[in-house]
Short mmCIF file of N, CA and C and ligand atoms in Angstrom, two decimals:
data_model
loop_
_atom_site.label_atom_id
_atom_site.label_comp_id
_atom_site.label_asym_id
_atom_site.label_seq_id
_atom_site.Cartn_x
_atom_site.Cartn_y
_atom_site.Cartn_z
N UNK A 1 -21.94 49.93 -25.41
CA UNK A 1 -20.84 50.76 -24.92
C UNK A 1 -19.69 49.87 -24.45
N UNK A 2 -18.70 50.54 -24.97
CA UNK A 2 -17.12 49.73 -23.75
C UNK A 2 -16.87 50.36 -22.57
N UNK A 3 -17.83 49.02 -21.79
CA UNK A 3 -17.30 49.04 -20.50
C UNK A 3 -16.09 48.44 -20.09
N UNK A 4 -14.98 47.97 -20.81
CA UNK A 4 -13.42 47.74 -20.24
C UNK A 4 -12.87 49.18 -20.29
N UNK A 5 -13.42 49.95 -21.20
CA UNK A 5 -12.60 51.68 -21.27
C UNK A 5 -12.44 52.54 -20.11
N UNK A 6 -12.01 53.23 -19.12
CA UNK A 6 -11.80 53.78 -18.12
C UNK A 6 -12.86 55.11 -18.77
N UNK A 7 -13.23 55.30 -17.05
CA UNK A 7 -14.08 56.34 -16.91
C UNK A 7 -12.78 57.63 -16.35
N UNK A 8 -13.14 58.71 -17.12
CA UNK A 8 -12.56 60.13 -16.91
C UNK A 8 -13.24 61.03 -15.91
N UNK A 9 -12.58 61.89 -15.46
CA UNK A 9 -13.38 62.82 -14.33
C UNK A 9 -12.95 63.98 -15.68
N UNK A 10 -14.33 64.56 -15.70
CA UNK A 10 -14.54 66.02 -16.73
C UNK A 10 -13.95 66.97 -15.60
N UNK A 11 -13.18 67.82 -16.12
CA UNK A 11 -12.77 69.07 -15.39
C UNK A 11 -13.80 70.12 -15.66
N UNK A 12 -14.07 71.10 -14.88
CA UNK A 12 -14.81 72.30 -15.04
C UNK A 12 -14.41 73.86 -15.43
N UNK A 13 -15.05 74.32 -15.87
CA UNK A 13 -14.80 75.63 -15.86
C UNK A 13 -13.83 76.44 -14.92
N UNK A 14 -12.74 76.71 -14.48
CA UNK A 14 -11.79 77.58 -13.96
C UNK A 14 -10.50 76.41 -13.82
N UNK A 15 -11.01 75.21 -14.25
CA UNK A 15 -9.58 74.19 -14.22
C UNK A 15 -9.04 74.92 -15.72
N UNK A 16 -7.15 75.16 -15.68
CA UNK A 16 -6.70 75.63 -16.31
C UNK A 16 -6.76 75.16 -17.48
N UNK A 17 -6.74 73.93 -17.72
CA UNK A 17 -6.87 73.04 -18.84
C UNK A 17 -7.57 73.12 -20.04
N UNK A 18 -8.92 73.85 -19.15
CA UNK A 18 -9.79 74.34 -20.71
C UNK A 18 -9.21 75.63 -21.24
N UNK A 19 -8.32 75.97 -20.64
CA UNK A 19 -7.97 77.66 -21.11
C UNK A 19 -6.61 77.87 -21.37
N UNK A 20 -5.99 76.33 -22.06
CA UNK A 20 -4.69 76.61 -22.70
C UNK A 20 -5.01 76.12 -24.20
N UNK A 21 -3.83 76.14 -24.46
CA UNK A 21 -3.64 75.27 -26.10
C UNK A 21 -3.00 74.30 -25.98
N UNK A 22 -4.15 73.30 -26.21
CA UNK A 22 -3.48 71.92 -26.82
C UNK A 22 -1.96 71.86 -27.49
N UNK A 23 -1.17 70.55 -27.20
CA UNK A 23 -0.42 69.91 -28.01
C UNK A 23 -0.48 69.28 -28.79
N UNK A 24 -0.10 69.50 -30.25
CA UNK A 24 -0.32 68.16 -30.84
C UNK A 24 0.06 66.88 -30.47
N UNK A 25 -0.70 65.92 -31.27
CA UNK A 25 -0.30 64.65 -30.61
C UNK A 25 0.89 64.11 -31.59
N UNK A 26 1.84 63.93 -30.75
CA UNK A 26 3.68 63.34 -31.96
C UNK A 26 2.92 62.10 -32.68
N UNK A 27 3.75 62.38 -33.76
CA UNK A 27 3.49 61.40 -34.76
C UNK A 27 3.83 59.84 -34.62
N UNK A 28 4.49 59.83 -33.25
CA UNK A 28 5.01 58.44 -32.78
C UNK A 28 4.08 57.94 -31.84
N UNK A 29 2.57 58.48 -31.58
CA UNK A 29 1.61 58.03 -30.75
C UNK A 29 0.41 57.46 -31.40
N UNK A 30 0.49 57.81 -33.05
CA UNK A 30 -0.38 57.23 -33.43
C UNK A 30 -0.41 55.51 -33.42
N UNK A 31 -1.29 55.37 -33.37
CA UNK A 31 -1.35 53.40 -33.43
C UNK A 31 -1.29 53.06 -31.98
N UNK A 32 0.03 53.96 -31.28
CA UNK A 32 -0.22 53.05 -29.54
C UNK A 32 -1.09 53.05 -28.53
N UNK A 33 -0.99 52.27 -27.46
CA UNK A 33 -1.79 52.01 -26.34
C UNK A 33 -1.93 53.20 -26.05
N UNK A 34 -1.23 53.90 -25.85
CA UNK A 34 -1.68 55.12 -24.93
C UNK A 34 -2.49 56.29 -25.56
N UNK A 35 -2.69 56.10 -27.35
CA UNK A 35 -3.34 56.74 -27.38
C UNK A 35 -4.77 56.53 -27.85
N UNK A 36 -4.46 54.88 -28.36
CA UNK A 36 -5.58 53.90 -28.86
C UNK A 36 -6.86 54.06 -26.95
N UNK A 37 -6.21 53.99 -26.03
CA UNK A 37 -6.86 54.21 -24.93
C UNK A 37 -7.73 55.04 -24.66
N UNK A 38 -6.54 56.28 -24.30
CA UNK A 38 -7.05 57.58 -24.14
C UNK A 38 -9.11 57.62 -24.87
N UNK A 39 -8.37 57.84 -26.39
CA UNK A 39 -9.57 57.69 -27.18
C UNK A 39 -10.84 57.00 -26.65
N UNK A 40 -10.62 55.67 -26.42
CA UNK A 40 -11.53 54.82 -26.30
C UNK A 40 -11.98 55.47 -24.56
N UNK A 41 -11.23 56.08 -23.91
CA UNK A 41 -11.78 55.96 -22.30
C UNK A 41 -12.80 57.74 -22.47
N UNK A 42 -12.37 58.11 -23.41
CA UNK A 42 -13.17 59.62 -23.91
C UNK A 42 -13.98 59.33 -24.63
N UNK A 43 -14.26 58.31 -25.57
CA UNK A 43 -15.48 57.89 -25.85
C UNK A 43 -16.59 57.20 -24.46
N UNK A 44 -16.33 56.52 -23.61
CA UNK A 44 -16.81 56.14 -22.98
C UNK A 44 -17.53 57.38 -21.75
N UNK A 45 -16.63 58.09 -21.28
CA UNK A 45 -16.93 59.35 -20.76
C UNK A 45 -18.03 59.88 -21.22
N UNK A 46 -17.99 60.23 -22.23
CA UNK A 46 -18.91 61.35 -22.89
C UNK A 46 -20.28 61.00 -23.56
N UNK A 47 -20.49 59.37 -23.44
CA UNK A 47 -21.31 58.30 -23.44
C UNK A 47 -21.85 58.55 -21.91
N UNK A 48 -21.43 58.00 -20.64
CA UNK A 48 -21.35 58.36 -19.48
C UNK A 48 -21.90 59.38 -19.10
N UNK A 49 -21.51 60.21 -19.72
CA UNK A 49 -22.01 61.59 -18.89
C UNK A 49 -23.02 62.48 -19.65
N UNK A 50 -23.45 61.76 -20.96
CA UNK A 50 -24.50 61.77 -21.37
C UNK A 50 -24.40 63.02 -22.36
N UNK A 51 -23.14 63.13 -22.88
CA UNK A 51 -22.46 64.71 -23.80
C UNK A 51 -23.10 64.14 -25.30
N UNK A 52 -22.87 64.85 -26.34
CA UNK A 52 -22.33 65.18 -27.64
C UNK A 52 -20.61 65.36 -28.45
N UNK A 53 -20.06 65.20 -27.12
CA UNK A 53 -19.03 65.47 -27.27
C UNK A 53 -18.35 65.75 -25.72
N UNK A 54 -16.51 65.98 -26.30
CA UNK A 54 -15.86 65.49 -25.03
C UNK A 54 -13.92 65.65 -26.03
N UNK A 55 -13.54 66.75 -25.69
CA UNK A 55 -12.23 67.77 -26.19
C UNK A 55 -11.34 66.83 -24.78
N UNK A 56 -10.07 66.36 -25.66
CA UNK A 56 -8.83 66.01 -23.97
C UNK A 56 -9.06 67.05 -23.39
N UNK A 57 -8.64 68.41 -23.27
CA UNK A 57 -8.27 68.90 -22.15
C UNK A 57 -9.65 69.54 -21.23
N UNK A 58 -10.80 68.39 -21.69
CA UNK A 58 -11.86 68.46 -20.99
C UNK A 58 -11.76 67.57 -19.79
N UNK A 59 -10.46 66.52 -20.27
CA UNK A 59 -10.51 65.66 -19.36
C UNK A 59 -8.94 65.67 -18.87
N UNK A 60 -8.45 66.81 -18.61
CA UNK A 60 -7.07 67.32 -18.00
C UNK A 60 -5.88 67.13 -19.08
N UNK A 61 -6.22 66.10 -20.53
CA UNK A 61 -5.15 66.44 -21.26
C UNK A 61 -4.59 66.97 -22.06
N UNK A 62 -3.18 67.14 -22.27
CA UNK A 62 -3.10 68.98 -23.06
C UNK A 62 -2.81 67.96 -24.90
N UNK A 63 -3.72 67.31 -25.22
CA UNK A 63 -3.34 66.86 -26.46
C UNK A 63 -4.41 67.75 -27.25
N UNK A 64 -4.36 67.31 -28.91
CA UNK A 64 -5.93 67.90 -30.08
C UNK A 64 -6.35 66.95 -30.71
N UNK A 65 -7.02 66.36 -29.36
CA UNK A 65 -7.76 65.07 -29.80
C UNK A 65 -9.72 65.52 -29.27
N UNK A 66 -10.76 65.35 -30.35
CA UNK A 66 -11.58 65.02 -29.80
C UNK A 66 -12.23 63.86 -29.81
N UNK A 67 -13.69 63.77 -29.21
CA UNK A 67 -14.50 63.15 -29.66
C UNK A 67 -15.74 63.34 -29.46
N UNK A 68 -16.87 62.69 -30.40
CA UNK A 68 -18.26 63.55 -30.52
C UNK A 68 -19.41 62.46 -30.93
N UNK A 69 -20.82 62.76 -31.41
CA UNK A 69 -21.14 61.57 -31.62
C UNK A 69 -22.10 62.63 -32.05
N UNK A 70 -23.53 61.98 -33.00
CA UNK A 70 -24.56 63.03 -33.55
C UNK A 70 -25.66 62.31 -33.37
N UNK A 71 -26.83 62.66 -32.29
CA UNK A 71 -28.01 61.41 -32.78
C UNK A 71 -28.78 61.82 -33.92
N UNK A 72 -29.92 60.88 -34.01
CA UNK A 72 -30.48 60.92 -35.30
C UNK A 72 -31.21 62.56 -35.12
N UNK A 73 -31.92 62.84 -35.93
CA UNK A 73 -32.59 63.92 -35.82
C UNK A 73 -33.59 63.91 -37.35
N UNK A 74 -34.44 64.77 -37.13
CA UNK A 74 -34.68 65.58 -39.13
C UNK A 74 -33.71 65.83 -39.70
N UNK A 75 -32.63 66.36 -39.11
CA UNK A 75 -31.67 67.13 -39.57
C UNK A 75 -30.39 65.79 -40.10
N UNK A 76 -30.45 64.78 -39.46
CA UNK A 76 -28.66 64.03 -39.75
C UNK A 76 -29.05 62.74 -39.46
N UNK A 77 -28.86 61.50 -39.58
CA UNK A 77 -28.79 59.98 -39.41
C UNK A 77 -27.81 60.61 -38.35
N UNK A 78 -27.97 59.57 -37.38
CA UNK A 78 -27.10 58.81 -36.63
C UNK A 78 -25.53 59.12 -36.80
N UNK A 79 -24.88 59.76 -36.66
CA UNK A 79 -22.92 59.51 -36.40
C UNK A 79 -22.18 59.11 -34.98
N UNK A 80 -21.81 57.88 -35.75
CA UNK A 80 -21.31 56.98 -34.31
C UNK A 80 -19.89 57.81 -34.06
N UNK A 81 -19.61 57.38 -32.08
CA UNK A 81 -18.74 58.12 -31.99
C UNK A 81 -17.59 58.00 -32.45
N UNK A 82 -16.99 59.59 -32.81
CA UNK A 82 -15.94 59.54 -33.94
C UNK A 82 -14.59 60.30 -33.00
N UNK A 83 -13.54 60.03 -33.48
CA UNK A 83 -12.25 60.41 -32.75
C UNK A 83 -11.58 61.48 -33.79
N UNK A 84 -11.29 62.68 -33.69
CA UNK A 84 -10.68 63.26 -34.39
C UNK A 84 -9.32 63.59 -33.89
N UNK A 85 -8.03 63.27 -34.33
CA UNK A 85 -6.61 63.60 -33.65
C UNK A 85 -6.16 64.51 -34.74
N UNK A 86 -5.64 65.80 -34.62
CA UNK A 86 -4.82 66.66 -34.63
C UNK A 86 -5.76 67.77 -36.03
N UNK A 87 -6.41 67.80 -35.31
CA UNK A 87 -8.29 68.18 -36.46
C UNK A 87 -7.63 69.76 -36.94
N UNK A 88 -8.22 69.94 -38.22
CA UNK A 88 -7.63 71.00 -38.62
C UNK A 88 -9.26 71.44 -39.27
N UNK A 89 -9.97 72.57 -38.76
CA UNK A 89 -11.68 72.69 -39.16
C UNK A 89 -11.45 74.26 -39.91
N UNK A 90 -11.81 74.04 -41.09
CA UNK A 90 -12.19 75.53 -41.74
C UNK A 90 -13.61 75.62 -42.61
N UNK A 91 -13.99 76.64 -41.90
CA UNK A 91 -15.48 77.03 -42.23
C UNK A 91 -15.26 77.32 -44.14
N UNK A 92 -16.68 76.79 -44.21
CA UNK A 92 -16.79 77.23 -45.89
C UNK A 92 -18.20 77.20 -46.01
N UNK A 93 -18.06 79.03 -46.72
CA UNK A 93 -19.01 79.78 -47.11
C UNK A 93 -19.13 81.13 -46.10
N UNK A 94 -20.34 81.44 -46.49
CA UNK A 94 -20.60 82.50 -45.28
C UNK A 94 -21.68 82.13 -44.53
N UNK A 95 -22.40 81.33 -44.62
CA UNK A 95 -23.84 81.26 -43.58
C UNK A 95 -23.42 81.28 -42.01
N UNK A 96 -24.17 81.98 -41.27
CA UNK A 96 -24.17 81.60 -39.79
C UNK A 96 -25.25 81.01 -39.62
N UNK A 97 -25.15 80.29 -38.91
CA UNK A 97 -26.56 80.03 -38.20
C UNK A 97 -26.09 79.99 -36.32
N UNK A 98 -27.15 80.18 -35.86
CA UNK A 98 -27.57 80.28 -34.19
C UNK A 98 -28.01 79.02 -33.68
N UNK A 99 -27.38 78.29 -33.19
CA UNK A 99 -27.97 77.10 -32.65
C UNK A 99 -27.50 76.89 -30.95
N UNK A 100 -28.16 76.14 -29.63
CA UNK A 100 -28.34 75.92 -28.62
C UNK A 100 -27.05 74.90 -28.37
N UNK A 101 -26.30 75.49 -27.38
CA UNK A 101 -24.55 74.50 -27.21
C UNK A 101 -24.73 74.44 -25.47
N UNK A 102 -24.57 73.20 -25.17
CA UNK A 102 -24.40 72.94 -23.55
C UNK A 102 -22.86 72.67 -23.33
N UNK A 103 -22.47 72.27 -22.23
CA UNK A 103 -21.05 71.88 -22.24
C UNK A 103 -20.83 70.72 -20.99
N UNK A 104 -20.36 69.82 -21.24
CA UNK A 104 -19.84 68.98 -19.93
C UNK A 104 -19.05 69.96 -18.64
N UNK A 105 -18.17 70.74 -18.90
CA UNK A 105 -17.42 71.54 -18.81
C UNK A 105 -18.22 72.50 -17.41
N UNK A 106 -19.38 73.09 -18.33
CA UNK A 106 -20.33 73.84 -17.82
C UNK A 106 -21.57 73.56 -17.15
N UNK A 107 -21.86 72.80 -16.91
CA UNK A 107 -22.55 71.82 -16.63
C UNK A 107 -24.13 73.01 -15.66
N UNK A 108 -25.14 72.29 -16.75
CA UNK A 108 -26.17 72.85 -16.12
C UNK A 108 -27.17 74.38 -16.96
N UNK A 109 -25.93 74.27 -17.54
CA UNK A 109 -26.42 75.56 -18.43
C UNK A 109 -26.42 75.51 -20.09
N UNK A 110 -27.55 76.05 -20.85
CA UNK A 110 -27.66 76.29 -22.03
C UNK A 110 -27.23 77.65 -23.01
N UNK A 111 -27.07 78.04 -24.08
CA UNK A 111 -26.75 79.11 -24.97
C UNK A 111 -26.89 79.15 -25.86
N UNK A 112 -27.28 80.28 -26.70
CA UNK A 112 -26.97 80.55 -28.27
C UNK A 112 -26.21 80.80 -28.72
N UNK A 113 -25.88 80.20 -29.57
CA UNK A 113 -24.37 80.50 -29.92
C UNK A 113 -24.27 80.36 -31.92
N UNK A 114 -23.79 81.78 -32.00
CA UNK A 114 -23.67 81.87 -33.77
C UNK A 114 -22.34 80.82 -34.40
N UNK A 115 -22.35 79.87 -35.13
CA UNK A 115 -21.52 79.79 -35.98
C UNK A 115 -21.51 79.10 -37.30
N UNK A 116 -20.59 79.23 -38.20
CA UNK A 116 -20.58 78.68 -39.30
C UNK A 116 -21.63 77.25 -39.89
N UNK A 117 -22.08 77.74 -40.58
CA UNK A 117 -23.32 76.21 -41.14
C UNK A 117 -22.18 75.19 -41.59
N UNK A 118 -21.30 75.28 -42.07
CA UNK A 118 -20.70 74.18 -42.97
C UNK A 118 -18.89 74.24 -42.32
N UNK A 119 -18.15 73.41 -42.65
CA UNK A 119 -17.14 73.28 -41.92
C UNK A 119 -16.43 71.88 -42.98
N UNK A 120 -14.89 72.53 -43.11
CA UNK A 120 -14.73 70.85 -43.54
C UNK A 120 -13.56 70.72 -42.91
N UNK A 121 -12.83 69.37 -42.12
CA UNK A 121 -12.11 68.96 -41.70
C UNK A 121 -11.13 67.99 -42.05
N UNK A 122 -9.85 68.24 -41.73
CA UNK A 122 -9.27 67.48 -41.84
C UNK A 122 -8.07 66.68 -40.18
N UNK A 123 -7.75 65.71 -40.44
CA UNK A 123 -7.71 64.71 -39.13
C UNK A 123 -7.36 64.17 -38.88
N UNK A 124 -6.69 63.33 -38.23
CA UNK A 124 -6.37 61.64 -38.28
C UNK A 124 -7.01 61.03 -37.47
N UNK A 125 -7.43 59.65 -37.58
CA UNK A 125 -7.75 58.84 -36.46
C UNK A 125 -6.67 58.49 -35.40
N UNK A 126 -7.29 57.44 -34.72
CA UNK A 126 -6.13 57.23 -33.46
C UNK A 126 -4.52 56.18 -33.93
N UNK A 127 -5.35 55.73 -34.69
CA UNK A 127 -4.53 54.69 -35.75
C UNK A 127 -3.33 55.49 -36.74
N UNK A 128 -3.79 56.79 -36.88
CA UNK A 128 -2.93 57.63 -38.00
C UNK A 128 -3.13 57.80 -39.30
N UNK A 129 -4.56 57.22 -39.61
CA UNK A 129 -5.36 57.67 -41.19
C UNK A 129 -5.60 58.70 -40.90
N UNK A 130 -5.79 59.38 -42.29
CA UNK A 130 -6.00 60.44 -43.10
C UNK A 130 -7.63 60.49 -42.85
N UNK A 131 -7.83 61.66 -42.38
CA UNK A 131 -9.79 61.59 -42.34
C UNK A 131 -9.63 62.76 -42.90
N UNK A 132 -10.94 62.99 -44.30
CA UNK A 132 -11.15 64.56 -44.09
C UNK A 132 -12.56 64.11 -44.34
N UNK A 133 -13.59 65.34 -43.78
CA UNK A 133 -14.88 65.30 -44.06
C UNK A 133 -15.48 66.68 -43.97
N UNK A 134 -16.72 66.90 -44.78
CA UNK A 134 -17.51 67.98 -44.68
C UNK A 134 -18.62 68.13 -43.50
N UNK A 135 -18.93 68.97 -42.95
CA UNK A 135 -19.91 68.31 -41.73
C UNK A 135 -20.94 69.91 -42.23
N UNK A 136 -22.07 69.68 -42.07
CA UNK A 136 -23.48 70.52 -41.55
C UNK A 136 -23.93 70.88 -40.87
N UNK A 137 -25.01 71.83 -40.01
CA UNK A 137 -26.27 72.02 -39.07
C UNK A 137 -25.20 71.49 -37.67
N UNK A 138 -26.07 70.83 -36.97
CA UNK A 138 -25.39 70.30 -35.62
C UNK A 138 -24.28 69.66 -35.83
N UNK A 139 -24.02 68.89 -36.81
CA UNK A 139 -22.82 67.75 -36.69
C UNK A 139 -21.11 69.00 -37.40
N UNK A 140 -21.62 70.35 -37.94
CA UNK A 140 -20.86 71.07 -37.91
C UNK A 140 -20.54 72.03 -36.60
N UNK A 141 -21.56 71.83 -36.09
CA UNK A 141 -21.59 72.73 -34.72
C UNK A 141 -20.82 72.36 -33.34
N UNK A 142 -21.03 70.70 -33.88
CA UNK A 142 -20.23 69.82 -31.92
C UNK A 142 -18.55 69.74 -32.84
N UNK A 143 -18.63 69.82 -33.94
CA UNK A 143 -16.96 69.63 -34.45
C UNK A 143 -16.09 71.28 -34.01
N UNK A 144 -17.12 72.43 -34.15
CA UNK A 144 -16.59 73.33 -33.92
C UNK A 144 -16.12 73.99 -32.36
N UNK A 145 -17.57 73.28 -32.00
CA UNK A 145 -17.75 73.40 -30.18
C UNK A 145 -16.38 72.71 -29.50
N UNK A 146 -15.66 71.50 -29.85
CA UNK A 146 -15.18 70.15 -29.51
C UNK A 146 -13.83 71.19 -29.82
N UNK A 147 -13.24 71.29 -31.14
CA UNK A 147 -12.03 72.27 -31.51
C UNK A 147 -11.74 73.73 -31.07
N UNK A 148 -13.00 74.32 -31.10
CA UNK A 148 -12.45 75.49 -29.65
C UNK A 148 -11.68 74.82 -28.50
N UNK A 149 -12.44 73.89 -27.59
CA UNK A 149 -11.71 73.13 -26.95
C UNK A 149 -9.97 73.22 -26.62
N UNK A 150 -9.73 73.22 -28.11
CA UNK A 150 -8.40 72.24 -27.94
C UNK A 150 -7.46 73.82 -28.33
N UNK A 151 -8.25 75.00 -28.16
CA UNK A 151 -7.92 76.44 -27.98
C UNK A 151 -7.98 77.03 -26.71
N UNK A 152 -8.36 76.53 -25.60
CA UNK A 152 -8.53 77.04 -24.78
C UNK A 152 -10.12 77.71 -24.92
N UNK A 153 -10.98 77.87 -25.59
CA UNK A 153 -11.92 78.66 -26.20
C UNK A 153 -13.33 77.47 -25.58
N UNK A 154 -14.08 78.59 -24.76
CA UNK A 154 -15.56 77.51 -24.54
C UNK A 154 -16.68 78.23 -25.15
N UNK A 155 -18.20 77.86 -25.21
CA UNK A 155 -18.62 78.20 -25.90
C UNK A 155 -19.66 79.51 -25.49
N UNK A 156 -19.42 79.76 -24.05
CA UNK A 156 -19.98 80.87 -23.64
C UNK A 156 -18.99 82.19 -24.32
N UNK A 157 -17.78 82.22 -24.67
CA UNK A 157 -16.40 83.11 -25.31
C UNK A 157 -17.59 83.47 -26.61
N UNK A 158 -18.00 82.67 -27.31
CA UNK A 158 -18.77 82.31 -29.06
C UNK A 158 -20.16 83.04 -28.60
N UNK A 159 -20.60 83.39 -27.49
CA UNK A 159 -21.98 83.80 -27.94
C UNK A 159 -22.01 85.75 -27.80
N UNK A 160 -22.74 86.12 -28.39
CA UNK A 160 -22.84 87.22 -29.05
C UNK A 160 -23.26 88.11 -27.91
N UNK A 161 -24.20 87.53 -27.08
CA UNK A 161 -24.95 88.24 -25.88
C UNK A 161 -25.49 86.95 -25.22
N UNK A 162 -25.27 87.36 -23.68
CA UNK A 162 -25.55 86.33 -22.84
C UNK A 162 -27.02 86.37 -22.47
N UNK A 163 -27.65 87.07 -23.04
CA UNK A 163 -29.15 87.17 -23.26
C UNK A 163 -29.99 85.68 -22.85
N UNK A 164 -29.55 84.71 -23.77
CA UNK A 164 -30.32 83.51 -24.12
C UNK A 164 -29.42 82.79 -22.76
N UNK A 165 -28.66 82.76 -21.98
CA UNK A 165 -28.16 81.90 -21.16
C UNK A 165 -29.11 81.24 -20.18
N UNK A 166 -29.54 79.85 -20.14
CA UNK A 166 -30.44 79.00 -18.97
C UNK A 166 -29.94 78.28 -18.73
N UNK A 167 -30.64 78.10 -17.61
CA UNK A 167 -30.14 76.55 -16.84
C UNK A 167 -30.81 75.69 -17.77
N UNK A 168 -30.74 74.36 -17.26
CA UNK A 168 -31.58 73.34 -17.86
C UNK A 168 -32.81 72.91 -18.19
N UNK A 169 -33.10 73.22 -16.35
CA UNK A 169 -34.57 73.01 -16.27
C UNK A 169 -35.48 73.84 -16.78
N UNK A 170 -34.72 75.44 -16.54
CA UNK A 170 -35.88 76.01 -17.42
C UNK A 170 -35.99 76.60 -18.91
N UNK A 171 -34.65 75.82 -19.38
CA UNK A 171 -34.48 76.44 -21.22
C UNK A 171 -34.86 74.72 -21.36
N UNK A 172 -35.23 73.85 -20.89
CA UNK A 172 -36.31 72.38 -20.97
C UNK A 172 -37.99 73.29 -20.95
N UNK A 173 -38.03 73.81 -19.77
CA UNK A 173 -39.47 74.09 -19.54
C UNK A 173 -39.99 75.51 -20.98
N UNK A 174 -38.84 76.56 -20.69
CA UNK A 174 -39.56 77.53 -21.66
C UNK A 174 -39.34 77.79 -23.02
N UNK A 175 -37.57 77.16 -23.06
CA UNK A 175 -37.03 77.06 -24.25
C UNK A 175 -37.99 75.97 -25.48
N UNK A 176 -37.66 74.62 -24.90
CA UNK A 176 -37.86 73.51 -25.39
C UNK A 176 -39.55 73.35 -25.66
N UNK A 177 -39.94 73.71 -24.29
CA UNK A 177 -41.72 73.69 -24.28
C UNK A 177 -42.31 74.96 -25.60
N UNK A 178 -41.67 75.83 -25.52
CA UNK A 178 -42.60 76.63 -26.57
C UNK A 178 -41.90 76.49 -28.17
N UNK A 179 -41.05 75.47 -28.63
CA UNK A 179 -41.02 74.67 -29.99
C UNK A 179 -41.71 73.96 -30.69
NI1 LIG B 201 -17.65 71.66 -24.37
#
């Protein structure tokens, strides 16, 4: 991990920040310090605080920048953490699937939450390349979770019925234990 990167304080749930719309980021910020930073101190955060991910205005700023990371699983190798600036995500196909979304944000609590299996994006890095990629299963799910974000949109808004809502300890004990 980069420990020279500054540590962020995550804002919570009723800070206004998660409940506006992002700015894009001007085209005169790509490449600089301030945003080559930013990036790198939101990677470190969300490393830190032990996320999947980590939207600016998770961390008070009104830009549409995320970042996310995927561990290994059955499901995906390893995706190191990735920076997406000014992410443009459209679902393709029709599948839903239901999968389990926590939030830094929210801290403490679990959900089900329906969305799109497949997703393809397009992006820039912090530098100002051209990214586009297709994403799947979970690694389509924290790209979609991460870009609500930068809508004002969290992921308790996405679930269908608050039915499945737990805390930790016990969607660990009854959720996790009876898989
Ligand atoms: Ni979140």
């Amino acid at each position: 991990m980069d420990e020279t990167a500054r540590l962020l304080e995550v804002v919570r749930l009723g800070h206004p920040a998660l409940r506006s719309t992002a700015e894009a980021v001007p085209e005169d910020w790509f490449g600089s310090g301030r945003l080559v930073d930013l990036g790198r101190a939101m990677v470190r955060t969300m490393i830190e605080e032990q996320g999947v991910g980590l939207a600016a205005p998770q961390v008070a700023e009104d830009l549409r920048l995320f970042t996310y990371w995927v561990p290994e699983s059955d499901e995906h190798q390893e995706i190191a953490p990735t920076i997406l600036v000014n992410p443009e995500v459209r679902a393709t196909g029709d599948e839903i699937e239901e999968g389990w979304e926590g939030c830094l944000s929210i801290p403490g609590l679990r959900g089900l939450v329906p969305r799109p299996s497949r997703v393809k994006v397009k992006a820039r890095t912090v530098e100002g390349e051209s990214v586009s990629l297709t994403a799947d299963g979970f690694h389509a799910r924290v790209i979609q979770h991460e870009n609500d974000h930068l809508d004002g949109v969290v992921f308790l808004d996405r679930m269908t019925s608050t039915h499945s809502l737990a805390f930790e300890p016990e969607w660990e004990r009854y959720v996790l234990g009876e898989e």
